[in-house]
Short mmCIF file of C-alpha atoms and ligand atoms in Angstrom, two decimals:
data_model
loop_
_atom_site.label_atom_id
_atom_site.label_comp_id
_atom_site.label_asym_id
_atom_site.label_seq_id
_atom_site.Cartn_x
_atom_site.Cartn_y
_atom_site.Cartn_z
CA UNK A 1 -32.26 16.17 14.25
CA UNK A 2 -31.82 19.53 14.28
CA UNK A 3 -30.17 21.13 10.57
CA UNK A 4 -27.00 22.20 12.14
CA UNK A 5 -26.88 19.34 14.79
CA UNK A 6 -23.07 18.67 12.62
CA UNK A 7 -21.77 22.04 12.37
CA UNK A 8 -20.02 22.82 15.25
CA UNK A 9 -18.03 19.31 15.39
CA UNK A 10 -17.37 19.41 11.43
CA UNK A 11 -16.28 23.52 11.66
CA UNK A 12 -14.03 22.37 14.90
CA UNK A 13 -13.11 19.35 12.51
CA UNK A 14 -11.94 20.98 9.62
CA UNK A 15 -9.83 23.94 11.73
CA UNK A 16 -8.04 20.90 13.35
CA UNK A 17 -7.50 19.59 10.33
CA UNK A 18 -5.95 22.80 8.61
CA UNK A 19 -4.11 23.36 11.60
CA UNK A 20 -2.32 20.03 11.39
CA UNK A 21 -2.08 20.24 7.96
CA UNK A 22 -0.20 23.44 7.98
CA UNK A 23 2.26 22.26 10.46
CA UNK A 24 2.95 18.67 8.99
CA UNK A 25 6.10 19.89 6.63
CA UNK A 26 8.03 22.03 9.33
CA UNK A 27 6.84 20.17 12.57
CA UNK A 28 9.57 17.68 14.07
CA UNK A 29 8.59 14.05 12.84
CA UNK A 30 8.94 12.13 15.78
CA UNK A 31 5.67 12.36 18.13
CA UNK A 32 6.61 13.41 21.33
CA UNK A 33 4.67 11.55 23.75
CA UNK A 34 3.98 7.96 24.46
CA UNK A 35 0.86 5.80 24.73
CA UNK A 36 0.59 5.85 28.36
CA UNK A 37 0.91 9.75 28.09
CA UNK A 38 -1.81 10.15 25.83
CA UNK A 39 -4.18 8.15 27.05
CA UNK A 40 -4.03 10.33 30.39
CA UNK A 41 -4.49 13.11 28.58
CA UNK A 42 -7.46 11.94 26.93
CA UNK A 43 -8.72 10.55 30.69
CA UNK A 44 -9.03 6.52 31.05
CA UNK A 45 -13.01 6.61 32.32
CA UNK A 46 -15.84 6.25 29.82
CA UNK A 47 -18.14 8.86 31.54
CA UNK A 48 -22.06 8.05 32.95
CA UNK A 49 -23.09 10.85 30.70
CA UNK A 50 -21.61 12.13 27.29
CA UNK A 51 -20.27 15.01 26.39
CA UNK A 52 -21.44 18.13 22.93
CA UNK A 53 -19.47 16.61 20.13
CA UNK A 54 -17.52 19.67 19.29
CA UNK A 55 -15.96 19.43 22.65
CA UNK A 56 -15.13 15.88 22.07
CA UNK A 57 -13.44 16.34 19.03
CA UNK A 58 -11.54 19.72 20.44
CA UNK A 59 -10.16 17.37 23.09
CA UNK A 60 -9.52 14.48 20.57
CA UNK A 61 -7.65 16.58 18.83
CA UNK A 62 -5.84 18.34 21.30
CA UNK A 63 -4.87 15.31 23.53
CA UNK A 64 -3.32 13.06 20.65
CA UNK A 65 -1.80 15.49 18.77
CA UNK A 66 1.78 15.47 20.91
CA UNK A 67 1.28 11.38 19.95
CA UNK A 68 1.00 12.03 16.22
CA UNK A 69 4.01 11.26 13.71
CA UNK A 70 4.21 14.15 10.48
CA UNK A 71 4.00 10.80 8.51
CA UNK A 72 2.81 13.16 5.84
CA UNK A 73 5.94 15.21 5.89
CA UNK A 74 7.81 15.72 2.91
CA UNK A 75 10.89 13.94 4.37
CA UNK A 76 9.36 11.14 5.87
CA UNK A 77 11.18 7.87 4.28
CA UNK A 78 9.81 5.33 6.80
CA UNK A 79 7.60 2.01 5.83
CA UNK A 80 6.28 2.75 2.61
CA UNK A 81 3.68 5.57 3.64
CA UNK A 82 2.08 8.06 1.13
CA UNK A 83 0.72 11.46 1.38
CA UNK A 84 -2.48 12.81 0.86
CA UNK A 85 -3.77 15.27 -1.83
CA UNK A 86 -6.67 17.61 -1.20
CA UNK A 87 -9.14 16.32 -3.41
CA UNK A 88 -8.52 12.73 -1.98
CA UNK A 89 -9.30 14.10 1.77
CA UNK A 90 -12.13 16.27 1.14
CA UNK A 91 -13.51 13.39 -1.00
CA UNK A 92 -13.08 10.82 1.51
CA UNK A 93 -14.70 13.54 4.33
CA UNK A 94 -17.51 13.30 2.10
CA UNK A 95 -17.50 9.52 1.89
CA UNK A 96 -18.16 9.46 5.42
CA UNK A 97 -20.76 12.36 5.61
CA UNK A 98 -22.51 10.06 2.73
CA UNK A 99 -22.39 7.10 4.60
CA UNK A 100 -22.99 4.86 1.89
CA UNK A 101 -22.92 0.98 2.41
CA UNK A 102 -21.05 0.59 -1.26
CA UNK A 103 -21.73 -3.13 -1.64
CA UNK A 104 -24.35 -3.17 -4.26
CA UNK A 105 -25.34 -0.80 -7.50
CA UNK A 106 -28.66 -0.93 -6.71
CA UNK A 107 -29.34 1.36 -3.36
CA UNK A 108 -26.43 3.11 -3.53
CA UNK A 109 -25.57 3.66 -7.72
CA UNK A 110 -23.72 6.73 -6.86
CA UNK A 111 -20.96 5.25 -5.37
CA UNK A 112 -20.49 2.51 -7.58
CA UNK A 113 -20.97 4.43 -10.12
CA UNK A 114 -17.55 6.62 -8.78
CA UNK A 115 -15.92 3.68 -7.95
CA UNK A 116 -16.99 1.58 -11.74
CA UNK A 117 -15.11 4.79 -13.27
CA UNK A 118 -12.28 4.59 -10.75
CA UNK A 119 -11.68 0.87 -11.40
CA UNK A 120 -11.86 1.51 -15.20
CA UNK A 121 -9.49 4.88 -14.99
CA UNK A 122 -7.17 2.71 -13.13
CA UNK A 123 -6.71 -0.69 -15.21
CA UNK A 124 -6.16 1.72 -18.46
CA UNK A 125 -4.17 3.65 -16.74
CA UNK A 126 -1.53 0.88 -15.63
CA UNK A 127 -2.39 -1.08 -18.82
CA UNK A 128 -4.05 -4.18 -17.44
CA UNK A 129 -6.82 -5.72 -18.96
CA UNK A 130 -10.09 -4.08 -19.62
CA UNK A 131 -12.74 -6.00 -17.56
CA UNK A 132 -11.02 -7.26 -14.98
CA UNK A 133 -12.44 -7.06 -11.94
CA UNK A 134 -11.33 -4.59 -9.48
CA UNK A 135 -12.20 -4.49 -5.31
CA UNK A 136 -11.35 -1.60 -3.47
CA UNK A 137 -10.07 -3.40 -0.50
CA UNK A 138 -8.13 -1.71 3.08
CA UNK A 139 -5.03 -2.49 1.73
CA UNK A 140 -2.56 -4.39 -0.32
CA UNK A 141 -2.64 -7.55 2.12
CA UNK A 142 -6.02 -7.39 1.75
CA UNK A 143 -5.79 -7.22 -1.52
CA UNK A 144 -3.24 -10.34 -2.14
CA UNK A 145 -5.69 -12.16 0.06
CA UNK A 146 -8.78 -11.24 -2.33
CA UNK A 147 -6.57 -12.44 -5.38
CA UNK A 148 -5.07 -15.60 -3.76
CA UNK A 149 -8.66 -16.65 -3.16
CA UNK A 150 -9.73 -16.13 -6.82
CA UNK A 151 -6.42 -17.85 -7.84
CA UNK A 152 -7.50 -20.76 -5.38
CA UNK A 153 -10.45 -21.48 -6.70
CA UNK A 154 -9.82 -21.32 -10.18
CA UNK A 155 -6.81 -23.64 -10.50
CA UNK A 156 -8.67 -26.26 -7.81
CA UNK A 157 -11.11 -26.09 -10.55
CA UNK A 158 -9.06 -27.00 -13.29
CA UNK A 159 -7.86 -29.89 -11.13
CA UNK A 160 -11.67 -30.59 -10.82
CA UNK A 161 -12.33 -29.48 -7.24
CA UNK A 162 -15.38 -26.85 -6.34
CA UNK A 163 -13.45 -24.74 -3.27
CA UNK A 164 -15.88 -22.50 -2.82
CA UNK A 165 -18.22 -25.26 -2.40
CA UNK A 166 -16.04 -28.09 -0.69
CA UNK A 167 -13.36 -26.14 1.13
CA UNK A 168 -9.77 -27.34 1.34
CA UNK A 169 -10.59 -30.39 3.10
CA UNK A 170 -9.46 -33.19 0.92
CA UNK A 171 -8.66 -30.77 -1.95
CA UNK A 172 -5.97 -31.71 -4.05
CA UNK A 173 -2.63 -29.69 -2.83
CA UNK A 174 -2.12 -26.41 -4.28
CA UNK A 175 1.55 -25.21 -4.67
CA UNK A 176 2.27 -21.61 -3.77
CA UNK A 177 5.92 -20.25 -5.20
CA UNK A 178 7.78 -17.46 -4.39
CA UNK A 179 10.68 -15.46 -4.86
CA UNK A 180 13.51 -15.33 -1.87
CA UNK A 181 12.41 -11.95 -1.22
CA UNK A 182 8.69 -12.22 -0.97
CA UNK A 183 7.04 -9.58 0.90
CA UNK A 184 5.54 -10.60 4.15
CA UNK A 185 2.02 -9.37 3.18
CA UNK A 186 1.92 -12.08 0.97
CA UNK A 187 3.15 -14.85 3.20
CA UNK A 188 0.41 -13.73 5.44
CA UNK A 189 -2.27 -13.59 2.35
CA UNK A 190 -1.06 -17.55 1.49
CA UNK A 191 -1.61 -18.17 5.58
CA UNK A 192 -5.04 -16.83 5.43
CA UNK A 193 -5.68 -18.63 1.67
CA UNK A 194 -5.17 -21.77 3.58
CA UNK A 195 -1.27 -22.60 1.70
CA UNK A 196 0.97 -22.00 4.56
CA UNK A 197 4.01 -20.84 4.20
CA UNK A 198 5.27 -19.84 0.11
CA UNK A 199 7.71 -22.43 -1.08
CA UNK A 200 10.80 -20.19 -2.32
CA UNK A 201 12.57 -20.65 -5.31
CA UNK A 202 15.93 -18.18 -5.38
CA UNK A 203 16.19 -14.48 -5.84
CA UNK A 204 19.11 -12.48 -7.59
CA UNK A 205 21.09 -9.95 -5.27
CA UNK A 206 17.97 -7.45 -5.77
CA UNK A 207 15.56 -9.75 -4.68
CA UNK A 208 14.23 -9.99 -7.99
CA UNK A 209 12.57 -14.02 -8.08
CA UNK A 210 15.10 -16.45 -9.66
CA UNK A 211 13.64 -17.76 -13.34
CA UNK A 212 15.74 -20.78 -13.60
CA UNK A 213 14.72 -21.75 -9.88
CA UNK A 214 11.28 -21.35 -10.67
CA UNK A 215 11.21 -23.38 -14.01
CA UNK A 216 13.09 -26.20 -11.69
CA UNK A 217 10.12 -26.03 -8.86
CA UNK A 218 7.62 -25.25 -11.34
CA UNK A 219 8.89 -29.10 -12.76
CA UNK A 220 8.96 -30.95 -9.70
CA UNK A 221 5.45 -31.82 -9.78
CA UNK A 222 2.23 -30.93 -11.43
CA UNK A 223 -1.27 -30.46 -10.28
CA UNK A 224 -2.97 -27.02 -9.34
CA UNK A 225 0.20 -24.12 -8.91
CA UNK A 226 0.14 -20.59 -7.54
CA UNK A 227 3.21 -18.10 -8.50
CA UNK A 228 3.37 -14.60 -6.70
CA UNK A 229 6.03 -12.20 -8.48
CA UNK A 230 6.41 -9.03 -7.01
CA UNK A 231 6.59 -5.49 -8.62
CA UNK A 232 9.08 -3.05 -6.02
CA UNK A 233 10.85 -5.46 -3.59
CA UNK A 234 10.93 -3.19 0.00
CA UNK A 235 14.44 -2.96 0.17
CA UNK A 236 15.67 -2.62 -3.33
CA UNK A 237 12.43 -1.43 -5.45
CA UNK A 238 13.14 -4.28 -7.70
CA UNK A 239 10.50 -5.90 -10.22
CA UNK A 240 10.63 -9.48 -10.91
CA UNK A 241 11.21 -10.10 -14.49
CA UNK A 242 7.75 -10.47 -15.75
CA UNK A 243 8.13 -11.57 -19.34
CA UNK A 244 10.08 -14.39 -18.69
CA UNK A 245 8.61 -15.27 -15.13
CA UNK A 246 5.14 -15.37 -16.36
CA UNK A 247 6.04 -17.46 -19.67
CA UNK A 248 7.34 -20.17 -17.78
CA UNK A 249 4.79 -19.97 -15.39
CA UNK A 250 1.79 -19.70 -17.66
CA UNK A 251 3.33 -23.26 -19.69
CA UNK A 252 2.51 -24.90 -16.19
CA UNK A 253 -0.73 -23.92 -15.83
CA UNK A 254 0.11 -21.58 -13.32
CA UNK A 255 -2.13 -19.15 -12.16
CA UNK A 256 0.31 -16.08 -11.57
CA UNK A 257 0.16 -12.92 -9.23
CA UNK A 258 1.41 -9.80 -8.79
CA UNK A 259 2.44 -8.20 -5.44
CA UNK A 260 2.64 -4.50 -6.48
CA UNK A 261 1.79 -2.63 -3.23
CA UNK A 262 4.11 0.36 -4.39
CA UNK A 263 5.68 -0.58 -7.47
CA UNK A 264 2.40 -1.58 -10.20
CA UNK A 265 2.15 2.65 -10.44
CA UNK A 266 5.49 2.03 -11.99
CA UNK A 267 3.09 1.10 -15.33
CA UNK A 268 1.10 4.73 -14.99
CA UNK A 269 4.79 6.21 -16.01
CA UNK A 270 5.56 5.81 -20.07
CA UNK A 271 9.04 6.63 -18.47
CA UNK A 272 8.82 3.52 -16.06
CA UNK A 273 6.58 0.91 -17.60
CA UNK A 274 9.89 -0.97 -18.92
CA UNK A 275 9.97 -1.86 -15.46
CA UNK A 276 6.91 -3.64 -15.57
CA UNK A 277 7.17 -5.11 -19.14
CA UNK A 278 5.14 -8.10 -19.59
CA UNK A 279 2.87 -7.84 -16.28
CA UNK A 280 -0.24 -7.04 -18.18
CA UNK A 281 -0.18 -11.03 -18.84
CA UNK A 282 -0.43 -12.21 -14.95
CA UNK A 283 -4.03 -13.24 -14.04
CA UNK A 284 -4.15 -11.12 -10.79
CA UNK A 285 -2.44 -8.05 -9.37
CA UNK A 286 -2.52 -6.11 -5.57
CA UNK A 287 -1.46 -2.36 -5.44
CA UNK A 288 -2.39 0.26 -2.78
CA UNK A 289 -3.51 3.58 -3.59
CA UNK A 290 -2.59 4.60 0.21
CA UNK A 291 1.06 4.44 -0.52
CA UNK A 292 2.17 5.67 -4.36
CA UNK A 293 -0.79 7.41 -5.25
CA UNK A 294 -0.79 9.41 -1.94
CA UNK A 295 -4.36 8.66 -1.39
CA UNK A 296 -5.61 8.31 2.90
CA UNK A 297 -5.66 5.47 4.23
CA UNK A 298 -7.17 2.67 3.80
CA UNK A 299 -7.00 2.18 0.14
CA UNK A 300 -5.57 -0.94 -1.49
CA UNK A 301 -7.11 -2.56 -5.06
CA UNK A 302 -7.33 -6.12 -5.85
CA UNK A 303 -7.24 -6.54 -9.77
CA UNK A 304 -8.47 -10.18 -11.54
CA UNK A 305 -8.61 -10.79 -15.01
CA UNK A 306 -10.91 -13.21 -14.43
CA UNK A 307 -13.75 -11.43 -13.03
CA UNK A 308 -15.60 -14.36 -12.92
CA UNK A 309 -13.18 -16.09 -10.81
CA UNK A 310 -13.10 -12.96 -8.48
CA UNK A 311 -17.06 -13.03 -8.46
CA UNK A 312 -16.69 -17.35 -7.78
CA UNK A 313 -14.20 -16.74 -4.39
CA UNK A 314 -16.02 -13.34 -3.29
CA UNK A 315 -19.36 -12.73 -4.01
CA UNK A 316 -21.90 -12.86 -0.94
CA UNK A 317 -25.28 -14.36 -2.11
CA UNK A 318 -28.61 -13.74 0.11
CA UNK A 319 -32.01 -13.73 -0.26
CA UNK A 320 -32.75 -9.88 0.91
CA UNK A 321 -29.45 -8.61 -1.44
CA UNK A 322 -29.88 -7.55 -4.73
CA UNK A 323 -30.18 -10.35 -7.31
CA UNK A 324 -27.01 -10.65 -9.38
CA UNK A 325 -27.48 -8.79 -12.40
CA UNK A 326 -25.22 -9.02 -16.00
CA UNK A 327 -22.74 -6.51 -14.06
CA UNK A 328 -20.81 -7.47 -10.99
CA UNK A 329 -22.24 -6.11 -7.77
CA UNK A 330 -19.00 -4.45 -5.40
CA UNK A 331 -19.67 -6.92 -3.28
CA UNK A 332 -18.58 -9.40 -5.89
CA UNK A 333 -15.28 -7.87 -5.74
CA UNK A 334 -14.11 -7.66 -2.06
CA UNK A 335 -14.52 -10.00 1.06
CA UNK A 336 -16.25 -7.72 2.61
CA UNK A 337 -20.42 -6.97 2.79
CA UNK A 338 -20.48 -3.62 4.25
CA UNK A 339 -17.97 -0.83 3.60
CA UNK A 340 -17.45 2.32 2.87
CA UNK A 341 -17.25 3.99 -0.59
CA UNK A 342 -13.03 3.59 -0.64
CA UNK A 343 -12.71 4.06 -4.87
CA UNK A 344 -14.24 7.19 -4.53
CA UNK A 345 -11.04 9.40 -2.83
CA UNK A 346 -9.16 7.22 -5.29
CA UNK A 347 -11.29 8.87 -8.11
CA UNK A 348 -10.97 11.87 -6.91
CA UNK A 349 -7.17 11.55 -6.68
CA UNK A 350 -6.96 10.27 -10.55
CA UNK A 351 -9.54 13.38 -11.45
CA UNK A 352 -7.30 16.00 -9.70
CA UNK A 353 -4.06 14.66 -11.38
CA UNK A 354 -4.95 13.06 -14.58
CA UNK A 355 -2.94 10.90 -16.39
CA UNK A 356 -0.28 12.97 -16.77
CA UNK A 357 -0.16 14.03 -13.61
CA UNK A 358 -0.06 10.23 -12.19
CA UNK A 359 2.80 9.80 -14.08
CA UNK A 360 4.83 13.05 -12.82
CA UNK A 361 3.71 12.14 -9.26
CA UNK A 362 5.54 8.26 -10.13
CA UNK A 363 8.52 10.14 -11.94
CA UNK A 364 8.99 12.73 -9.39
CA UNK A 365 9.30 10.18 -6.53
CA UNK A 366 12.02 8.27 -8.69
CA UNK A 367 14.05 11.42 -9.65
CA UNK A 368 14.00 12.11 -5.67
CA UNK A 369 14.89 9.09 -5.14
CA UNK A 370 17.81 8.93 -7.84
CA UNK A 371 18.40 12.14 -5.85
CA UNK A 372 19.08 11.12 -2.53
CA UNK A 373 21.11 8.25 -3.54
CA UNK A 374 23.63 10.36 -5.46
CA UNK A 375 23.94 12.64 -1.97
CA UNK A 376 24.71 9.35 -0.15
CA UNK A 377 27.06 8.13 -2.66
CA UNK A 378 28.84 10.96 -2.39
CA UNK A 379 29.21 11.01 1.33
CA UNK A 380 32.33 9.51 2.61
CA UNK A 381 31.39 6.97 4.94
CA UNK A 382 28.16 6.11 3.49
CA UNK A 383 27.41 3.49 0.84
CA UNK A 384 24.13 2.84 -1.34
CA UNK A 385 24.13 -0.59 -1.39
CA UNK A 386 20.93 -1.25 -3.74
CA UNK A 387 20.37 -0.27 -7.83
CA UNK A 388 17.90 2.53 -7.12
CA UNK A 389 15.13 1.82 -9.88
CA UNK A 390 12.53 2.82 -8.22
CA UNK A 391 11.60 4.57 -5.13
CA UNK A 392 13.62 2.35 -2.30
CA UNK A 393 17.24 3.83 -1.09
CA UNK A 394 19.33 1.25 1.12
CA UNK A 395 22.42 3.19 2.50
CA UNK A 396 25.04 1.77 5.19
CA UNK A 397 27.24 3.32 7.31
CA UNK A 398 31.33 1.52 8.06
CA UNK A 399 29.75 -0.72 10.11
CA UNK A 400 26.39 -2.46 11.72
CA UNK A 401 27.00 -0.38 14.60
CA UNK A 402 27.61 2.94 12.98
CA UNK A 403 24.52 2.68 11.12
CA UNK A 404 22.51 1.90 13.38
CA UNK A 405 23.39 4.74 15.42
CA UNK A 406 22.80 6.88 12.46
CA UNK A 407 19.80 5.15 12.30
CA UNK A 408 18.67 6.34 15.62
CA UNK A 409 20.22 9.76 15.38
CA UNK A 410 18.68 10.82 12.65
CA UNK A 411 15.46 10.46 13.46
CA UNK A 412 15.60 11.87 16.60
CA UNK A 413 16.91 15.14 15.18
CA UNK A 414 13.19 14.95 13.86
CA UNK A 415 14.12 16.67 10.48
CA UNK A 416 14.00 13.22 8.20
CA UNK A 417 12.33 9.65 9.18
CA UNK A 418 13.87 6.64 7.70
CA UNK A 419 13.46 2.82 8.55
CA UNK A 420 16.19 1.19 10.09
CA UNK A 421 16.35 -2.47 8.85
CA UNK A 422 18.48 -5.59 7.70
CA UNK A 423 19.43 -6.41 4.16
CA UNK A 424 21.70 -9.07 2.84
CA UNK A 425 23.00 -9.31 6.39
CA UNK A 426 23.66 -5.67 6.88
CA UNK A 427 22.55 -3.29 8.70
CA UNK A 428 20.89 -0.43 6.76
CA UNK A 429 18.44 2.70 6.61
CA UNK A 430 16.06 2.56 4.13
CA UNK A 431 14.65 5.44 2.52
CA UNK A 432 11.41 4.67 0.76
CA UNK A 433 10.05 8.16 -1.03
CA UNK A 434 6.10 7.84 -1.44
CA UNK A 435 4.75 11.49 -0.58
CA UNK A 436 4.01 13.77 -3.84
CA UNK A 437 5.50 16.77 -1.55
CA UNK A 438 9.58 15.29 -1.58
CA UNK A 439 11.17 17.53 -3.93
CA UNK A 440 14.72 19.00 -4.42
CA UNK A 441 14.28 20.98 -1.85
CA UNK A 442 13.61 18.25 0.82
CA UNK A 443 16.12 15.88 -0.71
CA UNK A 444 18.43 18.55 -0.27
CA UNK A 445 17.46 19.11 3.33
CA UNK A 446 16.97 15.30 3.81
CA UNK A 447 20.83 14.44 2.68
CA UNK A 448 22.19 17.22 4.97
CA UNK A 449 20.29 15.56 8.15
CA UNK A 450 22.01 12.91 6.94
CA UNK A 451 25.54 14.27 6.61
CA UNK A 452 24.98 16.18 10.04
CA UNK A 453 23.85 13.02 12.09
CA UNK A 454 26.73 10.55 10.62
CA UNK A 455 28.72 13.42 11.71
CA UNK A 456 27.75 13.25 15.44
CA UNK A 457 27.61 9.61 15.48
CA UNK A 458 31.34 9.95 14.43
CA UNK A 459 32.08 12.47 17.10
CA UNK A 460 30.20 10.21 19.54
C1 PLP B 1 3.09 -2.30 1.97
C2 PLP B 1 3.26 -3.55 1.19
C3 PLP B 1 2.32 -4.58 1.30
C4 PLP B 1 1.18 -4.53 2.25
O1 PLP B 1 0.33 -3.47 2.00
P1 PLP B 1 -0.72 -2.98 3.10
O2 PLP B 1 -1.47 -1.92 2.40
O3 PLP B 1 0.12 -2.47 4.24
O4 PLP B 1 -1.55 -4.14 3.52
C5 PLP B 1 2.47 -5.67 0.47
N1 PLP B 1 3.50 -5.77 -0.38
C6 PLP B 1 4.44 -4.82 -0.49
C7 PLP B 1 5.55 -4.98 -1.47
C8 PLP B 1 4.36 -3.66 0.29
O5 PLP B 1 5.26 -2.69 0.19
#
């Protein structure tokens, strides 16, 4: 290989980059061309023979760029998306060039050596139990999957069933309870854990999980019992009341998680953790560092108490891999084998803010937040029909129609993104602040695309 065989690609790379990067704040948000369009533009024919790799990435870059979203804009409500700081790309540019399979300590110590500070710097930072075993997994689904699998095994093995050696198959039944207003990453994690569908047990207006309903199902039988609780419900931001949720559970034998895609950084805040009082008891916990923490994607963290009950579920044993030693191998900690180093970006991220500067990124996204609701509230016509805790804003229109249409108008005027959805039988746009960059200044900017598209909607 020659020495600069990567030079030209990476230098073409990193303009691209800086170019995009530049225009992400100011560009319109909407891409402007569809699938169809750019795959002709980036020609439908794998070639006979290939082409220099700058070139390839010049035309990459210049053929899908009318097909990007500015998902990275400050004013971009939509999903629940995240930014990305600088120290988390160039770090993850450098987790590629390093190419490190990060399963095990032993050939590749560097990275778990990042990603054993990462998981550390994280689980004091949110206050959850030192020792618990953390996997950097793709994402927060990913991450309630990794958890309900610990959780699986462990409370089959209290009812004296090996799942990890004997399956499901003739395992006793394992109950899986939810709030109303589960998220559907979870139902999809309890699909894939083998439970089917969560059996729901009430939710109060805000979707936070209804105590009383789950004492009831919690008593309607006994035997090995699953409990997800959720920290940030989509629509509202909500967080379950932990304390008392967890109590009740616990005196079941429950084993009890935590869906806390978004809302778990509420505990990195000593302004917010009232919101998560109590969760440091749960035995597992799923957060994404992709969306809050404004970290790329993919980045989502499985937390278990119980590392050993993480290592039961997870680990991969072989006869070429590394002999288990007295610490947990990475491999222990996620379903995967082979990955890439994914805690490192998140260490980077945590290094370039500290703790203090977590918990102004958290604050700052809640105070924007607060922000935009006031605007709303004081728009005639518009409504905020949620108790804006957290990051989520839920804001009608008159009517189902109107809103929609306001839906639909604002984003095409390309200057804010928000999600149009349903709550409580409503229509609704929900704005869902997770980029570091939505300050005053684009809340201010943000409520006047608002004012100026229920305007021509009204006109209309
Ligand atoms: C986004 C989200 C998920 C899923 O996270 P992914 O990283 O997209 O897999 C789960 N739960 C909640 C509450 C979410 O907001």
């Amino acid at each position: 290989m020659p020495e600069d065989e990567y030079s030209e690609a990476l230098r073409v790379a990193e303009q691209r980059a800086r170019d995009w990067l530049a225009s992400v704040a100011q560009r319109p948000i909407n891409p402007n061309a569809d699938v169809d369009e750019i795959k002709d533009a980036l020609g439908r024919i794998l070639a006979d023979e290939g082409q220099d790799a700058a070139a390839v990435v010049d035309h990459l870059a210049t053929a899908i760029e009318p097909g990007l979203i500015a998902m990275a804009s400050p004013r971009f409500y939509g999903f629940v998306i995240g930014g990305t700081y600088p120290a988390a790309l160039a770090a993850d540019w450098l987790v590629s060039a390093w190419d490190q399979n990060t399963g095990s300590r032993t050939p590749t110590p560097g990275a778990a050596a990042v990603e054993e500070l990462a998981a550390a710097w994280l689980l004091d930072l949110l206050g959850l139990p030192a020792g618990s075993g953390v996997g950097f997994v793709t994402g927060a689904t990913m991450a309630n999957f990794s958890c309900l699998l610990a959780a699986r095994g462990s409370v089959l093995r209290a009812a004296g069933w090996d799942v990890e050696r004997h399956g499901l198959q003739g395992a006793p039944r394992v109950r899986f309870l939810a709030g109303d207003a589960v998220h559907s990453s979870m139902v999809v994690a309890g699909r894939m854990a083998g439970f089917g569908l969560p059996r729901t047990v009430g939710a109060d207006p805000q979707g936070r999980i209804d105590v009383d309903g789950l004492v009831a199902a919690l008593g309607q039988d006994d035997g090995p019992v699953i409990v997800a609780l959720q920290a940030g419900d989509v629509h509202s931001g909500a967080f379950d009341d932990f304390a008392a949720a967890i109590a009740v559970a616990h005196a079941a034998g429950a084993w009890v998680h935590i869906d806390g895609a978004f809302g778990l950084w509420a505990g990195a805040s000593p302004a917010l953790r009232h919101l998560v009082a109590g969760y440091e008891a749960a035995d597992s916990w799923a957060t994404d560092a992709h969306k809050t923490l404004d970290v790329p994607y993919d980045s989502g963290v499985a937390i278990v108490a119980d590392e050993a009950a993480m290592g039961a579920a997870l680990a991969i044993h072989a006869a070429y891999l590394p002999e288990v030693g007295a610490v947990a191998e990475p491999y222990d900690h996620t379903p995967e084998l082979s990955r890439r180093a994914r805690g490192i970006p998140v260490w980077a991220t945590l290094s370039t803010l500290g703790r203090h500067g977590v918990a102004d990124l958290v604050d700052g996204m809640v105070a924007a937040a607060k922000g935009l609701a006031d605007g709303f509230a004081e728009t005639p016509g518009l409504e905020v029909l949620n108790d804006v805790v957290f990051t989520q804003v839920c804001v009608a229109a008159d009517d189902d129609t109107l809103t929609g249409a306001l839906a639909d108008r604002l984003r095409a005027d390309g200057v804010a993104w928000a999600s149009p959805s349903r709550w409580h039988d409503r229509a609704i746009v929900r704005f869902s602040v997770s980029n570091r960059g939505t300050d005053a200044t684009a809340v201010e900017r943000t409520i006047g695309a608002v004012r100026s598209a229920l305007a021509a909607v009204r006109d209309a």
